[in-house]
XYZ file of C-alpha atoms in Angstrom:
194
model
C -29.374 30.237 -24.968
C -25.903 30.592 -23.278
C -27.324 31.074 -20.000
C -29.826 27.910 -20.472
C -26.435 25.733 -20.971
C -25.032 27.363 -18.009
C -28.037 26.423 -15.816
C -27.922 23.023 -17.224
C -24.324 22.543 -16.298
C -24.848 23.966 -12.951
C -27.847 21.595 -12.248
C -25.797 18.632 -13.466
C -22.897 19.657 -11.255
C -25.104 19.906 -8.307
C -26.496 16.550 -9.057
C -23.160 15.066 -9.244
C -22.127 16.513 -5.980
C -25.331 15.044 -4.254
C -24.626 11.550 -5.739
C -21.082 11.823 -4.553
C -22.050 12.524 -0.967
C -24.740 9.955 -0.960
C -22.383 7.424 -2.579
C -19.384 8.639 -0.434
C -21.117 7.531 2.795
C -21.877 3.979 1.195
C -18.269 3.690 -0.366
C -15.821 5.667 1.629
C -16.313 5.982 5.437
C -15.394 2.878 7.312
C -12.912 3.374 9.818
C -11.983 -0.299 10.800
C -9.393 -0.559 7.861
C -5.800 -0.680 9.351
C -2.442 -1.835 8.312
C 0.207 -2.334 11.189
C 3.877 -3.132 10.824
C 4.478 -5.594 13.741
C 7.977 -6.104 13.378
C 11.020 -5.933 11.151
C 14.325 -7.598 11.142
C 17.334 -7.378 8.758
C 20.289 -9.662 8.320
C 23.485 -9.417 6.075
C 23.661 -12.535 3.955
C 26.378 -12.666 1.296
C 26.599 -8.945 1.198
C 22.877 -8.536 0.761
C 20.683 -7.137 3.444
C 17.624 -9.639 3.747
C 14.452 -8.458 5.286
C 11.874 -10.336 7.427
C 8.603 -8.491 8.545
C 5.368 -9.007 9.958
C 2.499 -6.952 8.946
C -1.130 -7.109 10.074
C -3.801 -6.299 7.422
C -7.373 -5.486 8.411
C -9.447 -4.447 5.602
C -12.391 -1.838 5.864
C -15.979 -3.090 5.334
C -15.875 -1.085 1.887
C -12.582 -2.845 1.011
C -14.119 -6.254 1.672
C -17.302 -5.264 -0.193
C -15.252 -4.285 -3.303
C -13.201 -7.464 -3.008
C -16.094 -9.839 -2.959
C -17.719 -7.938 -5.865
C -14.805 -8.685 -7.881
C -12.603 -5.612 -7.603
C -8.934 -6.486 -6.894
C -7.127 -4.584 -4.221
C -3.436 -3.703 -4.823
C -1.313 -3.554 -1.639
C 2.069 -2.038 -1.721
C 4.878 -2.363 0.643
C 7.385 0.492 0.337
C 10.913 0.226 1.708
C 13.359 3.184 1.763
C 17.145 3.308 3.012
C 18.407 6.711 4.027
C 21.773 7.931 4.826
C 21.702 10.139 7.901
C 23.648 13.434 7.809
C 24.244 15.692 10.748
C 24.129 19.195 8.971
C 22.286 18.332 5.786
C 18.917 16.648 4.980
C 19.039 12.998 4.980
C 20.017 11.336 1.557
C 17.810 8.489 0.224
C 19.895 5.760 -1.011
C 17.307 3.296 -2.184
C 13.514 2.941 -2.619
C 11.762 -0.208 -3.538
C 8.009 -0.836 -3.756
C 6.822 -4.473 -3.647
C 3.264 -4.759 -4.938
C 0.488 -7.393 -4.397
C -2.795 -7.931 -5.879
C -5.392 -9.419 -3.565
C -8.471 -10.836 -5.604
C -11.480 -12.860 -4.862
C -12.895 -15.368 -7.473
C -16.631 -16.159 -6.739
C -16.780 -19.254 -9.013
C -13.950 -21.210 -7.131
C -14.474 -19.180 -3.939
C -10.660 -18.736 -3.609
C -8.826 -15.632 -2.640
C -5.754 -14.987 -4.706
C -2.508 -13.056 -4.254
C -0.327 -12.132 -6.973
C 3.045 -10.596 -6.685
C 3.035 -8.104 -9.325
C 6.844 -7.791 -9.266
C 7.348 -11.338 -10.061
C 4.128 -12.710 -11.316
C 3.948 -15.468 -9.016
C 0.409 -16.025 -7.941
C -0.970 -18.276 -5.081
C -4.534 -19.331 -4.114
C -6.086 -19.468 -0.547
C -9.348 -21.159 0.617
C -10.003 -18.227 3.262
C -9.386 -14.454 3.525
C -7.513 -14.820 6.812
C -4.954 -17.451 5.155
C -4.470 -14.866 2.249
C -3.734 -12.022 4.531
C -1.592 -14.043 6.931
C 0.619 -14.924 4.055
C 0.604 -11.535 2.605
C 1.693 -10.169 6.124
C 4.540 -12.613 6.389
C 7.879 -11.350 4.734
C 10.740 -13.531 4.737
C 14.159 -13.246 3.322
C 13.222 -10.398 0.940
C 16.465 -8.930 -0.728
C 16.346 -5.369 0.356
C 19.839 -3.787 -0.373
C 23.154 -4.649 -1.726
C 25.866 -3.818 1.012
C 28.206 -2.167 -1.546
C 25.671 0.787 -1.511
C 26.751 1.648 2.255
C 30.064 3.300 3.433
C 31.799 2.363 6.836
C 31.650 5.033 9.188
C 28.085 6.382 7.991
C 24.865 5.946 9.910
C 22.085 4.402 7.768
C 18.436 4.052 8.442
C 15.644 1.865 6.853
C 11.863 2.299 7.012
C 8.891 0.329 5.697
C 5.212 0.824 5.323
C 2.263 -1.047 3.895
C -0.550 0.720 2.062
C -3.608 0.563 -0.183
C -2.332 1.514 -3.636
C -5.281 3.766 -4.632
C -4.071 4.360 -8.066
C -4.478 0.849 -8.951
C -8.288 1.100 -8.242
C -10.807 1.220 -11.204
C -11.539 4.831 -11.872
C -15.043 5.200 -10.308
C -13.967 3.873 -7.057
C -10.509 5.854 -7.273
C -12.547 9.025 -7.231
C -14.243 7.999 -3.882
C -10.844 6.869 -2.529
C -9.205 10.177 -2.969
C -12.168 11.828 -1.307
C -13.030 9.587 1.625
C -10.453 8.549 4.407
C -11.838 4.955 4.648
C -10.161 3.958 1.406
C -6.681 5.734 2.337
C -5.406 2.855 4.334
C -1.690 3.043 5.246
C 0.513 1.916 8.129
C 2.963 4.179 9.766
C 6.347 4.153 8.756
C 8.385 1.559 10.769
C 11.972 2.710 11.048
C 15.071 0.940 12.050
C 19.047 1.127 11.885
C 21.085 -0.665 9.379
C 24.139 -1.939 10.906
C 27.374 -2.572 8.564
C-alpha cells in the first residue's frame, strides 16, 4: 500500500513538471520586456533632495497578455542612498520603494495606474499614455539633507522592476522560474552633492 501511494505521488509530480514545462513556454519566455532608466536628476529644494527621472517601460508579450486578462502588474521604483567609505563597505543611509499598480479594465477599455504608496489613481485611454506617465517622475521628495554630513561622499541609485511578489500565486510560480517575467532595469547611479 505504501509503495502504491509513493508511485501515485511520483506520477503526480512528473505530471506537474510536464505541465510546468508546457505552460512555462506559454507564460514565461518572452525576451522583449525591458525597463530602462534614461536619466536622473536631483535638486536640493528647501533642504530636501527632489528627484526627476525618465524611465522607459516595455512590457513583454506575456505581461501584456496577463494585463489584458485582468491581472494587475505592480511596478516598483527602488531608490537607495549610500555613503561611500574608503576602507570599509559603503553604508546605506536610505532606501525607498515607490510602488505602482498598472491594470486594465475591459469594460471601460481604460488603463489605470494606482500609486500604492499614496492611493492616488489615474485613468488613461491607451497603454502608451499610461506607460509614459509611469515613466515620468517629477519632483519626488527623495531624501532630507539633514541625513548627509559635510565632507562625506554620497551616491544614489535607482532601478525599476516588476514586483513578482505582487502577482497572483499561480503566475508568481512561473515568474520565479522563467526569466521573461523577471524584468528589471539596471541600477542607475549618480553622485549627490551637498
